Amino acid sequence: MRLRKFRVRAYRCIHDSGEITVGDLAAFVGRNESGKTTILQALTLLNKDEQVSELDLCDEMNEELKDEIKLAEGDFDLSQYEREILKEKFPSLPDIKKIKLFRTNRDQKVQYEFEDIELSEEKNKGLNSWENFSKQIIEFLDTIPNHLRIQVDTKFFDESVPRNQEVFDSGMAEFSNQFHVIAIQEPSVIEEWEKIYESPGNQFSNLLSGESEKSALQNFIASELHPRFVYFSDYKKIYGNINLNEYLREEKGDRVDSIEFVEEFDKAETVRNLFYLAELDIKELDEVKTSPSKCIKLLNAASNRLTSKLNPAWKGDPIHVDLRYNPGNIMSVVISDVHKDGTITNTGLLNRRAEGFKWTFSFIVNFAAETQRSELKEAILLLDEPARNLHPTQQMGISDLLKNLAGSNQVLYATHSPFMIFDYTPGNLLVVELDKRKHLSRIFYDYWNADDKTLTPILYGLSRGQVESIVDREIGTNSRPVIIVETMSDAMYLNAFDKFLKDPNISMNPLNIIAAYNKNSVLPLAIFYRNHGYKTFVLLDNTDESKQISAQLVSNEFSSIQTIFFEREGKKLESIEDYIALEDYLHPVNQTYEIKLRQEGFSNISPQDMESTEGKGNLEKLKKIWQEHRDDDWGEFDNEEITRYICEKITLEETNFLSDKTKDQFRSLYRLIAERIRQYQNVNTKPDLDKFQKAKI
């Protein structure tokens, strides 16, 4: 189950987040105290066992909270496997593809909504549920002779549904044995009981919980499919030696008043998770620690269990973890590298390893423990500023770990580090800003409109290629081609349609797409990359400003091959939006402005409206239509909103509105770029590059 949209209201500093779309690996970026952590913690309200405190409710919304209000709600897509399970358990229901979960300020239970599916709340005797099964047993017992009936203990069937197969089997076996003893003189009664007992439909795996269709479905999802949000904050790193005396004191809650103790054993949770994974009972260790052979045997078994559980999540070379007991009640954590040929090297205490290794090791310990403890098949991981204390290069290395986690889980994390931002598409990068006057946070996608301080790490992240080209002089002419575009919308469309088309013949994956901060920065960006050995190309609109940029590029010794104007079939296009078929582009326009247009008494914008409007390209025509209605309070046409809409739909694979014509027109753009790169590689010479390399010195 994947979270696709969520909304938070009346929770701490979040008045109303609005409807937020998220991808599988999404970063929340913002200044300190902006509300990033609050957003992550609010999502944990969708855990079925979470409790809501009145202290967490938004003080500014006292009036709203007098009524029932959804504090947190999430829209989830079901996997094919989950859909098949539901279809198997509830064959009479239509295919359930989406589920909404929400929690209110009036009900401590998480509630469910199922698209447009209407579910009956009336009792249904036809449901194969525990409740109906129990009634069947009681009804059967009411038919047997009274002298037998009064001896039968039905306590097992009077209780709630057994928590697992083992409890069910045990309870049923105990009742059946009791019944056989009581009714030993009545073979016909026993025969009837055996029919019920051995019925395949009455096996625990087939039994639902609930007396109505609605309650049964809700209970089944709660017990079998309910998503799990796992929140990770700043777990302390494990070092080489663990003082078990101090750890046990912490476990008992007997903190001593010393700074050293607090600093050292804030990591008790991580140590606890380490022992949990190793299935190591400290009490058992205490009993055998005076016997070296027994102690070694116990710790060897624990070490092997720990190693087997950690390695699947460890994406580097395999490691082996040894737990060793030392005098002074000290537990040592020893790490070894295990190579493909079976050789073991680099054996030593964990504290000998690099900080990035120790952080990653400690994180995986906590992740694996929490995952197993919750018996998770999938999880939505909420990471609060992961790797914040690591060096930038180590932070960038964490990206692989997070991407791997996002393969089988969903990862949402808060950061203000430019080195922890890996994806700039809507839904994968969201900005959190705080209105200090109201002390309320807001969340939005168009991060390029964030305030300067919030935008700073994002800009650093966007320009990270520049930094890498300076730091790594070995990249030089072997680097991938760079495409510099004028706007963020251009970059978003190029990345989104590349994924959407899934055409290996035209894929942009080998390219770096760099969005200029504004049109004035296109030229210096292009010169910078060119002078650092990159094969640099510039993609331009067909506007007067863009034509000036083209002329400046020529004067700075860029060839005509490196300057690419948007064009199709030999005709220049005003902007990248003109690659989208008119009917396709009007769909998100009308969807985005639907409410405003209808409020003002106007119908949707039609192709005929566009044809009758003067202007070059779709954007100019739409801006003129909006200008014509400025007295109707339409405001200004915002093409970035439309970009966001289209790219979001591509991310969510909701692309029915995009026609084959649009796909073909975008393919022509990628082919144009590929052809220019080929031409440049054919005519470019090494002396030309050397000239620019020398010029920068």
XYZ file of C-alpha atoms in Angstrom:
697
model
C 0.000 0.000 0.000
C 1.447 3.345 -1.098
C 0.574 6.776 0.244
C -0.232 9.079 -2.672
C -1.914 12.054 -1.027
C -2.304 13.288 2.515
C -3.741 16.192 4.435
C -3.076 17.391 7.982
C -5.332 19.793 9.899
C -5.413 21.294 13.362
C -2.228 19.518 14.456
C 0.324 21.617 16.347
C 1.542 24.343 13.972
C -0.258 22.877 10.942
C -3.546 24.687 10.450
C -4.283 23.030 7.124
C -1.566 21.520 4.937
C -3.882 21.269 1.969
C -3.875 18.133 -0.171
C -0.258 17.017 -0.600
C 0.862 14.529 -3.262
C 3.949 12.467 -2.417
C 6.147 10.018 -4.282
C 7.986 6.939 -2.998
C 11.044 8.970 -1.924
C 9.927 12.440 -0.853
C 11.924 15.159 0.903
C 10.418 17.921 3.031
C 12.706 20.950 2.995
C 12.468 23.995 5.203
C 14.147 26.069 7.831
C 14.449 24.950 11.440
C 11.124 25.148 13.307
C 9.219 25.432 10.032
C 7.083 22.357 10.720
C 8.937 19.566 8.888
C 9.043 17.307 11.933
C 5.416 18.108 12.730
C 4.316 16.879 9.299
C 6.115 13.562 9.751
C 4.763 13.076 13.270
C 1.245 13.966 12.147
C 1.335 11.109 9.643
C 1.924 8.643 12.480
C -1.659 9.439 13.548
C -2.690 7.068 10.758
C -1.140 4.145 12.635
C -3.996 2.091 14.033
C -2.464 1.951 17.529
C -1.546 5.636 17.796
C -3.097 7.891 20.437
C -4.014 11.559 19.974
C -3.188 13.976 22.767
C -5.231 17.148 23.238
C -1.921 18.969 23.722
C -1.115 18.208 20.079
C -4.172 19.997 18.750
C -3.744 23.414 17.174
C -4.422 26.212 19.696
C -5.500 28.632 16.959
C -8.392 26.365 15.907
C -10.454 26.132 19.086
C -13.688 26.948 17.269
C -13.113 24.418 14.482
C -12.223 21.718 16.995
C -15.590 22.034 18.673
C -16.818 19.977 15.739
C -15.378 16.744 14.401
C -12.413 17.419 12.126
C -10.055 15.089 10.247
C -6.652 15.603 11.853
C -4.813 13.403 9.383
C -6.029 11.673 6.250
C -4.223 9.750 3.552
C -5.140 8.365 0.133
C -3.478 5.025 -0.583
C -3.042 2.971 -3.750
C -3.330 -0.767 -3.249
C -0.820 -3.089 -4.864
C -1.998 -5.808 -7.236
C -1.346 -8.380 -4.512
C -3.485 -6.470 -1.993
C -6.299 -6.046 -4.512
C -6.286 -9.783 -5.207
C -6.451 -10.605 -1.479
C -9.453 -8.335 -1.015
C -11.137 -9.822 -4.068
C -10.559 -13.305 -2.692
C -11.953 -12.426 0.744
C -14.814 -10.237 -0.546
C -15.792 -11.643 -3.985
C -19.101 -9.770 -4.024
C -17.405 -6.345 -3.844
C -16.031 -4.489 -6.871
C -12.258 -4.211 -7.331
C -10.890 -1.941 -4.585
C -7.922 0.066 -5.912
C -7.763 2.975 -3.468
C -8.409 3.461 0.237
C -8.617 6.598 2.340
C -7.551 6.445 5.990
C -8.301 9.201 8.450
C -8.339 9.980 12.154
C -10.495 12.641 13.775
C -10.376 14.565 17.032
C -13.518 12.753 18.218
C -12.677 9.133 17.458
C -9.461 7.431 18.585
C -9.851 4.757 15.916
C -8.552 5.142 12.376
C -11.459 5.135 9.936
C -11.668 3.982 6.324
C -13.315 5.145 3.124
C -13.424 3.070 -0.067
C -13.726 5.308 -3.124
C -17.338 5.307 -4.283
C -18.102 1.812 -2.990
C -21.172 1.651 -0.780
C -20.909 -0.904 1.986
C -23.807 -2.303 3.953
C -23.781 -1.829 7.734
C -26.576 -4.362 8.247
C -25.800 -7.694 9.847
C -25.032 -10.333 7.231
C -25.467 -13.955 8.256
C -23.838 -15.049 5.005
C -20.459 -13.590 5.969
C -17.832 -16.182 6.767
C -16.827 -14.341 9.919
C -15.796 -15.273 13.453
C -18.962 -13.692 14.802
C -21.197 -15.775 12.530
C -19.079 -18.875 13.138
C -19.468 -18.412 16.921
C -23.240 -18.019 16.504
C -23.284 -21.204 14.407
C -21.571 -23.073 17.250
C -23.990 -21.677 19.865
C -26.995 -22.480 17.666
C -25.689 -26.031 17.195
C -25.257 -26.450 20.951
C -28.848 -25.295 21.464
C -29.980 -28.337 19.440
C -28.256 -30.992 21.563
C -29.798 -32.619 24.665
C -29.921 -30.253 27.627
C -28.016 -32.585 29.941
C -25.081 -32.245 27.556
C -25.575 -28.560 26.849
C -25.243 -27.479 30.480
C -21.818 -29.142 30.689
C -20.315 -27.347 27.663
C -18.030 -24.366 28.365
C -18.544 -21.824 25.531
C -16.241 -19.161 26.920
C -13.926 -19.442 23.872
C -16.768 -18.444 21.518
C -17.982 -15.623 23.725
C -14.662 -13.761 23.431
C -13.373 -11.576 20.598
C -11.765 -13.038 17.480
C -8.571 -15.025 18.263
C -5.466 -12.955 17.535
C -3.762 -15.629 15.383
C -3.957 -19.159 13.939
C -2.221 -20.698 16.949
C -4.735 -19.310 19.454
C -7.621 -20.397 17.198
C -6.296 -23.948 16.759
C -5.573 -24.292 20.463
C -9.011 -23.017 21.485
C -10.837 -25.158 18.970
C -8.863 -28.292 19.888
C -9.511 -27.765 23.591
C -13.237 -27.239 23.005
C -13.454 -30.266 20.681
C -11.719 -32.561 23.191
C -14.039 -31.330 25.919
C -17.074 -31.902 23.696
C -16.001 -35.452 22.801
C -15.713 -36.328 26.497
C -19.126 -34.853 27.314
C -20.947 -36.383 24.334
C -19.125 -39.728 24.248
C -22.420 -41.572 24.597
C -24.048 -39.607 21.744
C -22.280 -40.566 18.453
C -24.810 -38.699 16.299
C -24.125 -35.466 18.221
C -20.380 -35.941 17.846
C -20.846 -36.625 14.120
C -22.694 -33.306 13.684
C -19.977 -31.485 15.618
C -17.236 -33.010 13.440
C -18.944 -31.663 10.305
C -18.680 -28.155 11.730
C -15.169 -28.650 13.141
C -13.682 -30.024 9.915
C -15.455 -27.661 7.511
C -12.823 -25.930 5.301
C -14.790 -22.695 5.411
C -14.419 -22.590 9.171
C -10.632 -22.593 9.158
C -9.099 -19.537 10.772
C -7.415 -18.372 7.563
C -10.848 -18.122 5.929
C -12.664 -16.404 8.784
C -13.313 -12.685 8.719
C -14.155 -10.507 11.694
C -17.356 -8.485 11.710
C -21.087 -8.941 11.441
C -21.640 -6.562 8.529
C -19.979 -6.188 5.139
C -18.546 -2.827 6.177
C -17.206 -3.902 9.563
C -15.721 -7.093 8.108
C -13.845 -5.180 5.407
C -12.591 -2.577 7.872
C -11.476 -5.211 10.374
C -9.696 -7.239 7.702
C -7.753 -4.210 6.466
C -6.934 -3.214 10.039
C -5.528 -6.643 10.850
C -3.911 -7.609 7.528
C -3.281 -4.610 5.270
C -3.195 -1.482 7.389
C -0.099 0.559 6.458
C 2.492 1.171 9.128
C 4.230 4.517 9.607
C 7.598 4.131 11.339
C 9.129 7.343 12.645
C 12.906 7.592 13.021
C 14.471 10.533 14.782
C 18.060 11.061 15.852
C 19.075 7.613 17.033
C 22.521 7.717 18.603
C 25.309 5.754 16.979
C 26.549 2.516 18.495
C 30.250 2.547 19.240
C 32.675 -0.293 19.775
C 32.059 -0.960 23.461
C 28.744 -0.983 25.324
C 28.786 -0.613 29.105
C 26.085 -3.083 30.124
C 25.910 -1.716 33.675
C 24.997 1.740 32.358
C 22.665 0.275 29.744
C 20.745 -1.768 32.327
C 20.517 1.270 34.584
C 19.007 3.208 31.688
C 16.570 0.373 30.956
C 15.337 0.527 34.546
C 15.003 4.277 34.331
C 17.712 4.865 36.915
C 19.525 7.765 35.247
C 22.394 9.301 37.118
C 22.884 13.020 37.147
C 25.978 13.273 35.004
C 26.528 14.881 31.632
C 28.736 11.988 30.574
C 25.986 9.479 31.235
C 23.361 11.417 29.330
C 25.607 11.849 26.299
C 26.723 8.244 26.311
C 23.429 6.519 26.873
C 20.945 8.528 24.880
C 21.669 5.684 22.460
C 20.011 3.095 24.713
C 17.179 2.616 22.203
C 19.668 1.620 19.519
C 21.426 -0.830 21.869
C 18.033 -2.288 22.775
C 17.266 -2.808 19.077
C 20.687 -4.417 18.542
C 19.974 -7.000 21.234
C 16.442 -7.493 19.919
C 17.746 -8.407 16.460
C 20.331 -10.726 17.969
C 17.594 -12.320 20.121
C 19.987 -11.871 23.037
C 18.503 -12.089 26.528
C 20.657 -10.004 28.877
C 19.430 -12.026 31.843
C 20.587 -15.229 30.165
C 23.941 -13.605 29.404
C 24.272 -12.646 33.054
C 23.731 -16.274 34.063
C 26.457 -17.682 31.770
C 29.058 -14.885 31.773
C 31.150 -16.673 34.407
C 31.383 -19.739 32.147
C 33.539 -18.830 29.113
C 32.403 -21.748 26.952
C 28.683 -21.155 27.557
C 29.096 -17.392 27.112
C 30.932 -17.798 23.798
C 28.312 -20.277 22.548
C 25.471 -17.900 23.471
C 27.127 -14.877 21.837
C 28.169 -16.785 18.693
C 24.551 -17.794 18.103
C 23.365 -14.219 18.754
C 26.052 -12.832 16.419
C 25.029 -15.147 13.588
C 21.366 -14.200 13.985
C 22.294 -10.508 14.006
C 24.469 -10.834 10.910
C 21.805 -12.726 8.940
C 19.201 -10.061 9.703
C 21.396 -7.043 8.937
C 23.008 -8.135 5.662
C 19.836 -8.021 3.496
C 19.553 -4.294 4.222
C 23.306 -3.720 3.919
C 23.840 -2.831 0.279
C 27.655 -2.781 0.351
C 29.919 -5.809 0.653
C 28.596 -8.269 3.267
C 29.697 -7.779 6.852
C 29.898 -10.052 9.858
C 29.003 -8.783 13.323
C 30.549 -10.343 16.431
C 29.270 -9.641 19.939
C 32.011 -10.287 22.468
C 31.823 -10.168 26.251
C 34.713 -8.535 28.091
C 35.614 -7.983 31.770
C 33.919 -5.047 33.434
C 30.540 -6.080 31.949
C 31.461 -4.593 28.577
C 29.924 -5.822 25.323
C 32.142 -5.244 22.269
C 30.717 -4.891 18.761
C 33.280 -6.200 16.251
C 32.809 -5.764 12.489
C 34.491 -7.739 9.701
C 34.273 -7.397 5.920
C 33.276 -10.596 4.126
C 34.476 -10.868 0.513
C 33.011 -12.859 -2.359
C 35.747 -15.480 -2.118
C 34.916 -16.033 1.554
C 37.931 -14.245 2.986
C 37.422 -11.999 6.008
C 39.372 -8.764 6.464
C 39.320 -5.480 8.367
C 38.223 -7.050 11.645
C 37.981 -4.519 14.452
C 35.773 -2.571 16.827
C 32.891 -0.672 15.284
C 34.327 2.630 16.528
C 37.297 2.149 14.164
C 34.987 2.593 11.176
C 34.178 5.910 9.495
C 31.372 8.079 10.863
C 29.250 7.369 7.798
C 29.635 3.613 8.342
C 28.671 3.913 12.041
C 25.625 6.068 11.264
C 24.475 3.724 8.497
C 25.028 0.655 10.681
C 23.065 2.185 13.572
C 20.263 3.290 11.262
C 19.909 -0.171 9.710
C 19.876 -1.741 13.183
C 16.981 0.490 14.188
C 15.162 0.081 10.897
C 15.472 -3.709 10.897
C 14.388 -3.976 14.542
C 11.368 -1.720 14.111
C 10.386 -3.559 10.950
C 10.558 -6.985 12.572
C 8.934 -5.827 15.788
C 5.948 -4.571 13.822
C 5.930 -7.598 11.546
C 5.942 -5.319 8.530
C 5.823 -6.428 4.937
C 6.008 -2.810 3.802
C 6.345 0.401 5.754
C 6.158 4.123 5.292
C 9.392 5.333 6.838
C 9.430 8.825 8.302
C 13.011 10.018 8.770
C 13.692 13.219 10.653
C 16.855 14.791 9.204
C 18.776 11.578 8.476
C 22.583 11.792 8.400
C 22.522 15.439 9.447
C 25.840 15.148 11.298
C 27.706 13.485 8.425
C 30.119 15.059 5.980
C 28.472 16.205 2.703
C 30.131 13.420 0.710
C 28.834 10.878 3.231
C 25.382 12.421 3.086
C 25.356 11.968 -0.671
C 26.300 8.331 -0.138
C 23.217 7.885 2.039
C 21.121 8.521 -1.077
C 21.734 4.939 -2.224
C 20.527 3.626 1.127
C 17.337 5.704 1.004
C 16.685 4.753 -2.623
C 17.076 1.083 -1.738
C 14.707 1.469 1.199
C 12.213 3.209 -1.106
C 12.166 0.138 -3.322
C 10.211 -2.005 -0.875
C 9.009 0.802 1.387
C 8.001 4.411 1.047
C 10.436 6.960 2.471
C 9.431 10.467 3.544
C 12.130 12.503 5.192
C 12.817 16.000 6.488
C 16.075 17.781 5.716
C 17.660 21.163 5.201
C 20.814 19.773 3.638
C 21.365 20.302 -0.109
C 23.239 16.999 -0.171
C 20.168 15.063 0.952
C 17.971 16.264 -1.920
C 17.958 13.708 -4.726
C 14.823 14.339 -6.763
C 13.317 17.661 -7.832
C 10.019 16.477 -9.339
C 6.717 17.508 -7.715
C 5.673 15.073 -5.034
C 9.298 14.174 -4.321
C 10.393 17.602 -3.074
C 8.096 19.690 -0.918
C 8.744 22.944 0.907
C 7.571 23.672 4.441
C 7.399 27.329 5.460
C 6.314 28.941 8.720
C 4.174 32.065 8.971
C 5.693 33.461 12.167
C 2.876 35.914 12.800
C 0.304 33.135 12.876
C 2.751 30.368 13.841
C 1.261 28.175 11.139
C 3.056 26.035 8.583
C 2.189 25.656 4.941
C 3.421 23.069 2.435
C 3.794 23.528 -1.303
C 5.400 22.014 -4.426
C 6.595 25.030 -6.368
C 9.748 25.306 -4.320
C 11.207 27.938 -6.647
C 8.734 30.369 -5.045
C 9.948 29.689 -1.498
C 11.505 32.430 0.601
C 15.223 32.965 0.122
C 16.393 31.147 3.251
C 14.219 28.121 2.563
C 15.316 28.102 -1.064
C 19.023 28.174 -0.246
C 19.642 24.394 0.206
C 17.476 23.659 -2.827
C 19.489 26.028 -4.999
C 22.706 24.466 -3.749
C 21.282 21.086 -4.591
C 20.182 22.215 -8.063
C 23.650 23.565 -8.709
C 25.472 20.605 -7.232
C 26.823 19.716 -10.658
C 28.804 22.931 -10.617
C 30.378 22.059 -7.286
C 31.214 18.552 -8.428
C 32.831 19.857 -11.597
C 35.131 22.026 -9.492
C 35.902 19.431 -6.834
C 36.405 16.490 -9.187
C 38.859 17.615 -11.856
C 38.960 14.106 -13.248
C 35.455 14.416 -14.656
C 36.565 16.742 -17.464
C 35.639 15.758 -21.004
C 34.410 12.340 -19.915
C 31.390 13.858 -18.177
C 27.847 13.454 -19.455
C 26.354 16.116 -21.720
C 24.607 18.986 -19.949
C 21.360 20.526 -21.142
C 20.723 23.978 -19.673
C 17.107 25.127 -19.804
C 15.565 28.517 -19.091
C 12.898 27.587 -16.576
C 12.136 25.017 -13.944
C 9.062 24.046 -15.947
C 11.315 23.020 -18.851
C 13.344 20.752 -16.549
C 10.215 19.255 -15.002
C 8.665 18.464 -18.391
C 11.873 16.929 -19.769
C 12.310 14.667 -16.735
C 8.626 13.774 -16.439
C 8.048 12.931 -20.114
C 11.279 10.959 -20.255
C 9.887 8.656 -17.546
C 6.416 8.742 -19.093
C 7.438 7.694 -22.610
C 9.715 4.862 -21.391
C 11.427 4.781 -24.766
C 15.071 3.596 -24.522
C 15.763 4.985 -28.001
C 15.177 8.573 -26.883
C 15.763 8.394 -23.141
C 17.328 11.449 -21.491
C 18.892 9.357 -18.728
C 22.458 9.938 -19.943
C 21.987 13.720 -19.676
C 22.197 16.303 -16.918
C 19.319 18.777 -17.127
C 20.146 22.053 -15.373
C 17.455 24.687 -14.857
C 18.740 28.252 -14.748
C 17.530 30.340 -11.852
C 16.333 32.945 -14.381
C 17.074 33.823 -18.011
C 19.960 36.082 -17.004
C 21.782 33.105 -15.519
C 21.587 30.931 -18.661
C 24.748 32.370 -20.243
C 27.045 32.219 -17.183
C 25.840 28.695 -16.416
C 26.575 27.590 -19.970
C 30.063 29.170 -19.919
C 30.818 27.645 -16.531
C 29.980 24.117 -17.582
C 31.646 24.448 -20.977
C 34.862 25.725 -19.381
C 34.904 22.765 -16.989
C 34.918 20.262 -19.813
C 31.237 19.444 -20.139
C 29.573 18.965 -23.498
C 27.163 21.840 -22.986
C 23.923 22.551 -24.832
C 21.316 25.240 -24.269
C 17.598 24.693 -24.918
C 15.711 27.944 -25.645
C 12.209 29.305 -26.176
C 11.464 31.218 -29.364
C 11.151 34.595 -27.612
C 13.020 37.855 -28.127
C 14.808 37.403 -24.798
C 15.855 33.882 -25.755
C 17.117 35.080 -29.146
C 19.333 37.583 -27.314
C 20.711 34.705 -25.204
C 21.447 32.818 -28.435
C 23.398 35.780 -29.813
C 25.383 36.047 -26.567
C 26.214 32.343 -26.761
C 27.583 32.805 -30.289
C 29.743 35.733 -29.165
C 31.140 33.492 -26.412
C 32.194 30.879 -28.969
C 29.280 28.469 -28.642
C 28.478 26.784 -31.935
C 25.041 26.853 -33.502
C 24.858 23.109 -32.821
C 24.950 23.769 -29.062
C 22.017 26.196 -29.164
C 18.737 24.326 -29.563
C 15.437 26.149 -30.094
C 12.186 24.342 -29.473
C 10.951 23.299 -32.909
C 8.783 20.738 -34.655
C 8.791 19.879 -38.343
C 11.152 22.767 -39.054
C 8.932 25.347 -37.322
C 10.118 27.054 -34.127
C 7.855 26.784 -31.092
C 7.349 29.498 -28.529
C 7.835 27.218 -25.502
C 8.026 23.586 -24.434
C 4.270 23.677 -23.727
C 3.673 23.770 -27.493
C 4.820 20.156 -27.717
C 1.623 19.268 -25.858
C -1.398 18.918 -28.134
C -3.800 21.827 -27.610
C -6.702 19.658 -26.436
C -4.386 17.841 -24.013
C -3.043 21.096 -22.557
C -6.498 22.616 -22.118
C -7.545 19.669 -19.955
C -5.243 20.585 -16.997
C -5.981 24.288 -17.610
C -9.701 23.722 -17.200
C -9.198 21.312 -14.303
C -6.957 23.779 -12.461
C -9.192 26.814 -12.979
C -12.510 24.975 -13.022
C -13.893 26.446 -9.802
C -12.930 30.025 -10.624
C -14.275 29.804 -14.163
C -17.605 28.451 -12.983
C -17.851 30.926 -10.145
C -17.523 33.740 -12.643
C -20.098 32.227 -14.958
C -17.789 31.079 -17.756
C -17.445 27.671 -19.321
C -14.236 25.784 -19.975
C -11.647 27.208 -22.367
C -12.098 25.496 -25.742
C -9.803 25.021 -28.771
C -12.071 27.455 -30.609
C -11.395 30.090 -27.959
C -7.672 29.593 -28.528
C -7.948 29.786 -32.312
C -9.839 33.072 -32.119
C -7.206 34.620 -29.816
C -4.156 36.356 -31.286
C -0.753 35.301 -30.060
C 2.237 33.078 -30.642
C 1.942 29.764 -28.863
C -0.453 28.379 -26.273
C 0.967 30.295 -23.310
C 0.711 33.725 -24.934
C -2.866 33.047 -26.051
C -3.927 31.866 -22.593
C -2.331 34.895 -20.957
C -4.305 37.148 -23.328
C -7.559 35.358 -22.492
C -6.867 35.924 -18.817
C -6.072 39.596 -19.489
C -9.396 39.982 -21.254
C -11.065 38.811 -18.045
C -9.021 40.872 -15.601
C -12.186 42.775 -14.671
C -13.704 39.400 -13.738
C -10.980 38.887 -11.158
C -9.282 36.015 -12.987
C -5.873 37.239 -11.968
C -2.894 36.148 -14.076
C -2.513 32.848 -15.892
C 0.028 30.707 -14.023
C 1.631 28.162 -16.349
C 3.664 26.733 -13.447
C 0.420 25.468 -11.906
C -0.307 23.616 -15.131
C 3.213 22.193 -15.214
C 2.740 20.884 -11.716
C -0.617 19.334 -12.606
C 0.740 17.489 -15.659
C 3.900 16.257 -13.921
C 1.899 15.104 -10.891
C -0.416 13.096 -13.125
C 2.577 11.512 -14.848
C 4.040 10.612 -11.439
C 0.720 9.058 -10.407
C 0.317 7.344 -13.811
C -2.996 9.133 -14.382
C -2.260 10.115 -17.980
C -5.402 9.279 -19.933
C -5.700 12.923 -21.015
C -2.353 12.796 -22.864
C -2.858 11.672 -26.458
C -0.548 9.828 -28.837
C -0.059 13.143 -30.625
C 1.528 14.661 -27.523
C 3.725 11.616 -27.065
C 4.936 11.764 -30.668
C 5.615 15.505 -30.448
C 7.731 15.065 -27.309
C 9.585 12.206 -28.969
C 10.561 14.630 -31.712
C 12.086 16.934 -29.073
C 14.250 14.159 -27.614
C 15.311 13.119 -31.122
C 16.288 16.732 -31.867
C 18.465 16.899 -28.747
C 20.074 13.523 -29.516
C 20.858 14.611 -33.086
C 22.550 17.819 -31.908
C 24.703 15.862 -29.463
C 25.713 13.490 -32.251
C 26.577 16.384 -34.582
C 28.637 18.071 -31.868
C 30.602 14.906 -31.146
C 31.371 14.503 -34.854
C 32.713 18.034 -35.408
C 34.198 18.832 -32.002
C 37.973 18.552 -31.613
C 40.215 18.094 -28.635
C 42.140 21.407 -29.248
C 38.871 23.328 -28.944
C 38.250 21.900 -25.482
C 41.838 22.500 -24.478
C 41.407 26.189 -25.296
C 38.584 26.552 -22.799
C 40.353 24.452 -20.204
C 43.321 26.835 -20.384
C 41.102 29.889 -20.419
C 39.693 29.115 -17.000
C 43.133 28.927 -15.348
